Tab-separated table of C-alpha atoms and ligand atoms in Angstrom:
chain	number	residue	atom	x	y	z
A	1	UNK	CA	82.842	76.989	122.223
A	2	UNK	CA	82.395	77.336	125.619
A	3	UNK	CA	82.005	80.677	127.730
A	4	UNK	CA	80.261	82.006	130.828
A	5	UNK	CA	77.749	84.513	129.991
A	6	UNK	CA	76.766	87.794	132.039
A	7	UNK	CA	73.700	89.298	131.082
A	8	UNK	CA	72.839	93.025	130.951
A	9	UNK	CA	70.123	94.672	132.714
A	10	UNK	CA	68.920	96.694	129.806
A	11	UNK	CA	69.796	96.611	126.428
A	12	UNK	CA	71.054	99.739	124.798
A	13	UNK	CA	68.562	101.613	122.438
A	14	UNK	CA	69.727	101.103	118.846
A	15	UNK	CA	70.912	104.251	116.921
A	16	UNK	CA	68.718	105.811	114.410
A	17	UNK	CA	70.195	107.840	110.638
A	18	UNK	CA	73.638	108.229	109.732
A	19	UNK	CA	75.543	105.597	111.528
A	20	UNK	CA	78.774	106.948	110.775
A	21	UNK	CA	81.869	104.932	111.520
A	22	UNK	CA	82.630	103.648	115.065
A	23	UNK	CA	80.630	106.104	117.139
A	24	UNK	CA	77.778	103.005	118.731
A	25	UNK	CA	78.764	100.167	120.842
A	26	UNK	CA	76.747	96.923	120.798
A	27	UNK	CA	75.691	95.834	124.085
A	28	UNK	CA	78.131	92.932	124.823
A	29	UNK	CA	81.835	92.305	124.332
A	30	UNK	CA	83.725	88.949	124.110
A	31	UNK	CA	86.712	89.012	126.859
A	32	UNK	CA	89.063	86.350	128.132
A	33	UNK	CA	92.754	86.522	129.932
A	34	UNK	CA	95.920	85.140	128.875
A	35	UNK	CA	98.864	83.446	131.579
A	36	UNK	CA	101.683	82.036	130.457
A	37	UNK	CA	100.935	79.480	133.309
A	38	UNK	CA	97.411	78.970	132.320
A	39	UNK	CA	97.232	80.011	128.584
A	40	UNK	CA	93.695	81.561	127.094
A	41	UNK	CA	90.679	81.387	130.379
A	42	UNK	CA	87.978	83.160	131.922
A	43	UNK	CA	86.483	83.513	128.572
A	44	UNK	CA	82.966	85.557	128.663
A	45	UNK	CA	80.674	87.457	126.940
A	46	UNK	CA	79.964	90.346	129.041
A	47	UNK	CA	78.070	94.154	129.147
A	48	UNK	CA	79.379	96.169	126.854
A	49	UNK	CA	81.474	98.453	129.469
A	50	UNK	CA	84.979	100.265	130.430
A	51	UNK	CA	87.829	97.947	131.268
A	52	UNK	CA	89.891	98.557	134.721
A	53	UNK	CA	93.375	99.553	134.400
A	54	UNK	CA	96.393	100.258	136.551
A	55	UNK	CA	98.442	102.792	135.955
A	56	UNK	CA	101.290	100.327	135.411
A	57	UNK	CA	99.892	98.502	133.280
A	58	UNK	CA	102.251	97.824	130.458
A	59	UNK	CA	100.378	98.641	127.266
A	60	UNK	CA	99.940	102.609	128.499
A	61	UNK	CA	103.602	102.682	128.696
A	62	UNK	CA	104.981	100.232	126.083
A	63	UNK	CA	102.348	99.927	123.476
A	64	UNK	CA	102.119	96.053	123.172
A	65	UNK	CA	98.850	96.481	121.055
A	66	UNK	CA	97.507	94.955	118.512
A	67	UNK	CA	93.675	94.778	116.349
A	68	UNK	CA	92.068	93.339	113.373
A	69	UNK	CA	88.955	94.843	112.017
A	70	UNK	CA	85.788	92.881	109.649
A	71	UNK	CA	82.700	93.217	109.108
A	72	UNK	CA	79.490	91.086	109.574
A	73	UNK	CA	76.985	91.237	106.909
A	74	UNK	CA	72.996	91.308	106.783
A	75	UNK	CA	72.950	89.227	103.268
A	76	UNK	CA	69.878	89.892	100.827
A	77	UNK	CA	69.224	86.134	101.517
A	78	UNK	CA	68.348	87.205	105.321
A	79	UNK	CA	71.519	85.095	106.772
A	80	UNK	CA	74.139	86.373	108.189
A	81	UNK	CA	78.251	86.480	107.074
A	82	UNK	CA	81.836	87.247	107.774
A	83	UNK	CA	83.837	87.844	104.956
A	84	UNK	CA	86.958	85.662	104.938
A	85	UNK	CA	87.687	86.063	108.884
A	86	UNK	CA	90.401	83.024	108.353
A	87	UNK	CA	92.713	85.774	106.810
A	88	UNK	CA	92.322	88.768	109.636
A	89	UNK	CA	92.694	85.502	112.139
A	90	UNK	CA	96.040	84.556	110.190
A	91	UNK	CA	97.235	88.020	110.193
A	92	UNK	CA	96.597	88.540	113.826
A	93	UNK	CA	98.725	85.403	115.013
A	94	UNK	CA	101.272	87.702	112.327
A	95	UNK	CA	101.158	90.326	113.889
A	96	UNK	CA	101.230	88.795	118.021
A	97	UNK	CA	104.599	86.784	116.379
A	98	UNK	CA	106.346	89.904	115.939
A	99	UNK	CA	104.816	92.225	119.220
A	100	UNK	CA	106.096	88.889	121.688
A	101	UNK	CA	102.225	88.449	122.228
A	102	UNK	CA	100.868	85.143	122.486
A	103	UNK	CA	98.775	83.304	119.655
A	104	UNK	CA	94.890	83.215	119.623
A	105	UNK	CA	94.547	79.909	116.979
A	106	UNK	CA	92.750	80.623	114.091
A	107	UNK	CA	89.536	78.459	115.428
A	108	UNK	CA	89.064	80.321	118.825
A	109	UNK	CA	89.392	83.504	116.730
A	110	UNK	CA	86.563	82.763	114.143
A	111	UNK	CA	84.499	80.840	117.261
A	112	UNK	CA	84.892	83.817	119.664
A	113	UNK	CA	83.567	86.216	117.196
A	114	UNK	CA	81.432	84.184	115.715
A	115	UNK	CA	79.406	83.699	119.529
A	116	UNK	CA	79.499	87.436	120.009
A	117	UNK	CA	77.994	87.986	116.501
A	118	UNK	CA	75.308	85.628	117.277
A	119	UNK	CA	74.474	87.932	120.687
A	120	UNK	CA	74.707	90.842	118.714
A	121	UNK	CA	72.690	89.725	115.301
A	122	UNK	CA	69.907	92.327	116.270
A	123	UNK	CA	72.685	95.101	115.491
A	124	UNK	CA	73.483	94.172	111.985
A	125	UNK	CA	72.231	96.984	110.580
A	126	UNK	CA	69.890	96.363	107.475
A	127	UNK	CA	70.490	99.285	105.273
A	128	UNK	CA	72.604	99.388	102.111
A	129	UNK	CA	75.949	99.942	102.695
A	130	UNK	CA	75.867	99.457	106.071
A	131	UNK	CA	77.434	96.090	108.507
A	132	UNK	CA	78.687	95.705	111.862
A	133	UNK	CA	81.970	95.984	112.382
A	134	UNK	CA	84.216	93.860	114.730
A	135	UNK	CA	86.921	94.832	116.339
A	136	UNK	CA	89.414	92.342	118.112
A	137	UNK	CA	92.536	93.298	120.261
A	138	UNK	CA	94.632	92.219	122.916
A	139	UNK	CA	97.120	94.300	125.171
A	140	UNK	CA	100.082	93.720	127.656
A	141	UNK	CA	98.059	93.868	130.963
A	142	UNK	CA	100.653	92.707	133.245
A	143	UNK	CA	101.429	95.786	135.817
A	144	UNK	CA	104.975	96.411	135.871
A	145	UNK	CA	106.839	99.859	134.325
A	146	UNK	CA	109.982	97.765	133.629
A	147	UNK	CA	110.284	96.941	129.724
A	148	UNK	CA	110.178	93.242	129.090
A	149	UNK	CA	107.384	91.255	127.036
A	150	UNK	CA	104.891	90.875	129.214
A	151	UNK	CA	103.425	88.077	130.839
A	152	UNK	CA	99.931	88.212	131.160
A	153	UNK	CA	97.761	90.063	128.066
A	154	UNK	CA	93.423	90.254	127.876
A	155	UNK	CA	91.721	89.988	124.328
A	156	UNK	CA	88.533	91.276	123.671
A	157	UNK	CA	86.410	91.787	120.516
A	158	UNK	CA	84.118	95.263	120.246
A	159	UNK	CA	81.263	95.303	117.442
A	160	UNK	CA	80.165	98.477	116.406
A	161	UNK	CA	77.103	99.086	113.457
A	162	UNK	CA	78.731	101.289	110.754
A	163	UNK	CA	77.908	102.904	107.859
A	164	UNK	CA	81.285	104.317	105.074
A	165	UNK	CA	84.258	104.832	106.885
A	166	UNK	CA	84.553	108.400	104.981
A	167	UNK	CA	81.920	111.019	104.972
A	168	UNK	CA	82.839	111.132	101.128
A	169	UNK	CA	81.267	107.387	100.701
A	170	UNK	CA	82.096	106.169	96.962
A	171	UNK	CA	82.868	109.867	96.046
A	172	UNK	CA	86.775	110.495	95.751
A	173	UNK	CA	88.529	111.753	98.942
A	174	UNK	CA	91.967	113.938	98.788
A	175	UNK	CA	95.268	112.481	99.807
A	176	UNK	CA	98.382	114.382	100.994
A	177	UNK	CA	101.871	112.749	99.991
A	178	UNK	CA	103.742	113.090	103.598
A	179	UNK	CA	107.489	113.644	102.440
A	180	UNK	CA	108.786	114.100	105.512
A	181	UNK	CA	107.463	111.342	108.432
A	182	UNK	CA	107.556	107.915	107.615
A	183	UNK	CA	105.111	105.142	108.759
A	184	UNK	CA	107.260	102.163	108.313
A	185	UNK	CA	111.013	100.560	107.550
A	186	UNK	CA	111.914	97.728	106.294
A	187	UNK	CA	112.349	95.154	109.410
A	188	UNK	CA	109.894	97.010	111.659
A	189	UNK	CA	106.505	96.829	112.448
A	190	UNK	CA	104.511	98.147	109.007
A	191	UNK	CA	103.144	94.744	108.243
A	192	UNK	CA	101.658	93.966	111.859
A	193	UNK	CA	98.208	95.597	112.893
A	194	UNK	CA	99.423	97.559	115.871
A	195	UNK	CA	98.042	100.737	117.951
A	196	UNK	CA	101.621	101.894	117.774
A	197	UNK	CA	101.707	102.138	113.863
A	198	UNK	CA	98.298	104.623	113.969
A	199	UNK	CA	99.930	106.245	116.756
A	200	UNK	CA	103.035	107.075	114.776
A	201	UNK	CA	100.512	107.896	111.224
A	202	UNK	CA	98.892	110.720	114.013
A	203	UNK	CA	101.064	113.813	112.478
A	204	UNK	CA	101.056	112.824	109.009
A	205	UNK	CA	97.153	113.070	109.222
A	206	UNK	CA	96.652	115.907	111.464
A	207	UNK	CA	99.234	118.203	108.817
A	208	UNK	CA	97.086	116.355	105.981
A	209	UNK	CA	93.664	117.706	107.885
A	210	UNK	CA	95.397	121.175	108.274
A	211	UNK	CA	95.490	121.406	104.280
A	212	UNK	CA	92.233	119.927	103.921
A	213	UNK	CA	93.045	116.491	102.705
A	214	UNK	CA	91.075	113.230	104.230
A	215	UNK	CA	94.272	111.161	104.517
A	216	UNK	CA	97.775	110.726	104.063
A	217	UNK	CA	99.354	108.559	101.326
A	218	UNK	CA	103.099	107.715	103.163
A	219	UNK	CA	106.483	106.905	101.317
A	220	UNK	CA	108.847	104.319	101.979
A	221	UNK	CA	110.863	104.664	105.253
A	222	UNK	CA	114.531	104.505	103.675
A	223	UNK	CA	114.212	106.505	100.157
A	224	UNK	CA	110.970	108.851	100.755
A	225	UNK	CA	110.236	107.704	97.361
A	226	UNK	CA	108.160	104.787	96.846
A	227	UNK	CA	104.571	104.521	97.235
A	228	UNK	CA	103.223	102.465	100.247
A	229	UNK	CA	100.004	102.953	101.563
A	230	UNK	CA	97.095	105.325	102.589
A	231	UNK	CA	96.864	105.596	106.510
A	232	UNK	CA	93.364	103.766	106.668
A	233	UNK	CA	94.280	101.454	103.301
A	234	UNK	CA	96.284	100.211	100.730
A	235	UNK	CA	96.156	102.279	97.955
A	236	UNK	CA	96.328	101.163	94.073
A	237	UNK	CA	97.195	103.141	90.943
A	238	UNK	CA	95.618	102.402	87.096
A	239	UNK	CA	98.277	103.689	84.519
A	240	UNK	CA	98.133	102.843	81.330
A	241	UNK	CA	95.652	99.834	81.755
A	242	UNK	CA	97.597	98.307	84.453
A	243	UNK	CA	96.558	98.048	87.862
A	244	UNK	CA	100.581	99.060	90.035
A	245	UNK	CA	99.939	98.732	94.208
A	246	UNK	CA	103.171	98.164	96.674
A	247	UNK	CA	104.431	94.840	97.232
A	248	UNK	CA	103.727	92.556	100.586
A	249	UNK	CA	107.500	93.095	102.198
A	250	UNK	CA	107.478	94.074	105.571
A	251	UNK	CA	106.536	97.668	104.987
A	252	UNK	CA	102.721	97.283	103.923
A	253	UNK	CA	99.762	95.942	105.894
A	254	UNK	CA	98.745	92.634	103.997
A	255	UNK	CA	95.026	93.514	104.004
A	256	UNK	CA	92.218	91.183	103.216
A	257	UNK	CA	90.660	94.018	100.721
A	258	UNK	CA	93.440	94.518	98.816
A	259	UNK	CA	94.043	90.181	98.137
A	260	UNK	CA	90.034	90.258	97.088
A	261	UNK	CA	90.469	93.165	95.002
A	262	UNK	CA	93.761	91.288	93.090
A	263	UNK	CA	91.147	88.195	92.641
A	264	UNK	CA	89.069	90.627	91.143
A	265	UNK	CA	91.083	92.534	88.857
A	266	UNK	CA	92.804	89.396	87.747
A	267	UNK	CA	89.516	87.756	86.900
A	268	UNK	CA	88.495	90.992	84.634
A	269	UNK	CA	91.770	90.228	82.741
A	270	UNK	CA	93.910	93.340	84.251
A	271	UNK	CA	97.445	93.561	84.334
A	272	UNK	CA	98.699	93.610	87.875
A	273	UNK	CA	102.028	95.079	88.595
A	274	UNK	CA	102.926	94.835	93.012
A	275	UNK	CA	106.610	96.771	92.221
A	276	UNK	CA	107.449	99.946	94.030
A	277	UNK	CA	106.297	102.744	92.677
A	278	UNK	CA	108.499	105.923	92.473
A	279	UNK	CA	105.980	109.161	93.725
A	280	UNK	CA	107.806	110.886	90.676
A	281	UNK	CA	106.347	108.268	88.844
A	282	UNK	CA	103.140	108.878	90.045
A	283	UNK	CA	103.048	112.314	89.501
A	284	UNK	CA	104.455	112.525	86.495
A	285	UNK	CA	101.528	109.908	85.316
A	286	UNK	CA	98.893	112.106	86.815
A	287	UNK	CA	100.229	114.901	85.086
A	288	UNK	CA	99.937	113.791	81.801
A	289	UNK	CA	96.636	111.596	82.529
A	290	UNK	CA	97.983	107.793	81.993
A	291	UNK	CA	97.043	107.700	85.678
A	292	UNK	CA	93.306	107.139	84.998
A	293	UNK	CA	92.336	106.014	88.220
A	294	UNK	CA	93.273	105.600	92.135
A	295	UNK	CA	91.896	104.229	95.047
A	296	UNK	CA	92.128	102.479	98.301
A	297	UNK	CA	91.299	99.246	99.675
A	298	UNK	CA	90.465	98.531	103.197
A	299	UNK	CA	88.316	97.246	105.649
A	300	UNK	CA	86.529	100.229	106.994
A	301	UNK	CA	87.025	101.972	104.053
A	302	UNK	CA	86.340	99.098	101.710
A	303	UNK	CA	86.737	101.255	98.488
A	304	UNK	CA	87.917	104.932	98.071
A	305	UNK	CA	88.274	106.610	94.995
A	306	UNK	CA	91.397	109.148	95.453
A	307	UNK	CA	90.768	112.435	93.152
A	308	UNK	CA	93.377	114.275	94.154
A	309	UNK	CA	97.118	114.350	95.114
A	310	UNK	CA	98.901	116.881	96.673
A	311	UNK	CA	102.972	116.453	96.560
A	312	UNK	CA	105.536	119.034	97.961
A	313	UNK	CA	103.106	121.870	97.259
A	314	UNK	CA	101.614	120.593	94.108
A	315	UNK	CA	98.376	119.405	93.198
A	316	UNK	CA	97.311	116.968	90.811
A	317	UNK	CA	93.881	115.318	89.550
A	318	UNK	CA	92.886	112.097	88.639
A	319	UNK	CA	89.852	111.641	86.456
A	320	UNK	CA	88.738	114.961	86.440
A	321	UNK	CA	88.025	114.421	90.301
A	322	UNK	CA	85.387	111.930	89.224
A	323	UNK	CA	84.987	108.023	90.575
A	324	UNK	CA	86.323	105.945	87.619
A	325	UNK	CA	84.196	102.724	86.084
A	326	UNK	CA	86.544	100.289	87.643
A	327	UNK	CA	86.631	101.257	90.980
A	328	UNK	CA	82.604	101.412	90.359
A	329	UNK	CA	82.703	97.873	89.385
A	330	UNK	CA	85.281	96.604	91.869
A	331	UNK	CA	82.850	98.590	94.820
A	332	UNK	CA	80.154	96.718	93.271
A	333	UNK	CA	81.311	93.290	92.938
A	334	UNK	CA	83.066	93.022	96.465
A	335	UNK	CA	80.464	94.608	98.137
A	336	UNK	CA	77.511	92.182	95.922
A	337	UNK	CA	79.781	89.247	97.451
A	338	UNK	CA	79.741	90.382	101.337
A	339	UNK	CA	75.980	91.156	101.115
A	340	UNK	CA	75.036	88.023	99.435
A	341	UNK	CA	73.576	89.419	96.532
A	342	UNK	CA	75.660	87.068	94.043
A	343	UNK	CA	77.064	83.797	94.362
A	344	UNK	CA	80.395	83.330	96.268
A	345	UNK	CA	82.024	81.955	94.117
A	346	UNK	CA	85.949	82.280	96.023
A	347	UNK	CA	84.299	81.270	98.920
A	348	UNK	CA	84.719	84.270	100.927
A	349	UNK	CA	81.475	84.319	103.149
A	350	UNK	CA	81.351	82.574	105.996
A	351	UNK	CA	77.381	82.083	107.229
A	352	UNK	CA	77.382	82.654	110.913
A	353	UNK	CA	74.689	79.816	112.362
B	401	LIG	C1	90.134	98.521	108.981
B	401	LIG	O1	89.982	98.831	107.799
B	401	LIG	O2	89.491	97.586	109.483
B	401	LIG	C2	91.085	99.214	109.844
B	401	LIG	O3	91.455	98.684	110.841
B	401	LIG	C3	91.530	100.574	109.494
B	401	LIG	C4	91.222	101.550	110.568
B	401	LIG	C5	91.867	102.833	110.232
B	401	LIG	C6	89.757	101.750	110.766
């Protein structure tokens, strides 16, 4: 792939302890500019550095945003991987179909972030449970305060060395059931990776932080009854021996977690049910204990027991607060696949050379 190059002056010192999640910036960022006239050019690697904007310019007014997030991995083998970067790349040309934005093909995708990895391999971090991860996005920068789609956008990918997503690591975090906000109805945006969606999830999460939860888990847009997803991930629900998480409609983001974790789960013989969930459902189950487990998939997050619910001013447990064997053995499978440790045998990883 070709691209001009800009050197730094100095490189950034590295961060030492607790990386955290998103806090450090690597020292370069991939850039280039879409026309309709010209299509994708100037495409560059660049310092890591702020990006000028009008005031007009469209995204700050109209939101045409949208991201993917992965990881690269330092494998026990010494090589470097992306885990399955064809599906964020296929859900980003998703999610530009539906925002008007245009397409970045699947192969300038995976190249582009594969040529800023390969600048950046010194800040794969090396410590368990730790990766770098990438962040793509492009945004309406034509400068204009009329509403139209727009006709000029930038792209850029971000890497940033992280460590879990939630201070609580593998230990269960506490989810508040929002019963009044929605995130998502059917024919709008909940399937497409979009600043606008987060923007909307703000309140949910700031009354879940009030109470002292670590996330919300939201409810259908048209009933308030089903079970979608947690803000940061999909979320999936073991009662009695089956394995029940929301179906890819419209409504849910299709994440690339969540379709490894299926694999998984289908390989160790487990009933999976994708059906909509009533939260009564749910409740009731955690009541009476035939919900033995819960836990999120995602990205950032990659696997996050859920201990605790907390519905229209009731709280309920599952597994006595305690991180159940399966999500154990689904944290340690996935995460023995992205760090090499095991063979790939899906063919997930994808060496970056
Ligand atoms: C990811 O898991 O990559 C995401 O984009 C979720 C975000 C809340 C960090």
């Amino acid at each position: 792939m070709k691209y001009e190059f800009i050197k730094r002056e100095n490189l950034k010192e590295k961060p030492h302890g607790e990386l955290g999640f998103g806090k450090y910036f690597t020292d370069y960022m991939f850039s280039m500019d879409y026309t309709d006239q010209v299509g994708w050019h100037d495409v560059k690697i660049l310092p890591y550095g702020d990006v000028n904007l009008n005031p007009a310019t469209m995204v700050l007014h109209y939101a045409q945003e949208t991201f993917e997030g992965l990881k690269a991995y330092r494998g026990a083998d010494g090589k470097v991987y992306l885990f399955r970067p064809e599906m964020n790349a296929r859900r980003f040309i998703n999610s530009n179909k539906r925002m008007c934005m245009p397409i970045v093909p699947e192969d300038l995708f995976i190249g582009a972030i594969e040529e800023l990895v390969k600048v950046e391999e010194a800040w794969i971090p090396e410590k368990e449970g730790e990766s770098l991860y990438i962040r793509p996005f492009m945004f309406a920068n034509e400068t204009s305060v009329g509403v139209h789609v727009a006709k000029t956008y930038k792209f850029l990918i971000i890497a940033s060395p992280v460590g879990a997503y939630y201070p609580q690591g593998i230990d269960p975090v506490k989810i508040y059931v929002e019963d009044e906000y929605v995130r998502a109805s059917p024919g709008g945006t909940g399937f497409v990776k979009c600043g606008g969606n987060y923007a909307a999830s703000l309140i949910g999460q700031a009354k879940a932080e009030e109470l002292g939860y670590t996330q919300v888990l939201w409810l259908d847009g048209v009933h308030r009854r089903y079970v979608e997803e947690v803000g940061s991930m999909n979320a999936m629900f073991v009662i009695d021996g089956k394995v029940i998480t929301a179906p890819i409609e419209g409504t849910v983001l299709p994440g690339v977690t969540r379709d490894s974790i299926l694999k998984l789960l289908e390989e160790y013989g487990y009933e999976v049910v994708e059906k909509h969930l009533s939260i009564d459902e749910l409740i009731e189950a955690a009541r009476s204990k035939k919900l033995t487990e819960a836990f999120g998939t995602g990205t950032a997050a990659v696997i996050s027991p859920i201990g605790e619910l907390y519905y229209k001013g009731e709280k309920v447990q599952v597994n006595d607060f305690k991180t159940g064997n399966l999500t154990h053995r689904l944290y340690k499978d996935l995460t023995d696949i992205q760090w090499a440790k095991v063979e790939d045998k899906y063919a997930w990883r994808r060496e970056v050379k």
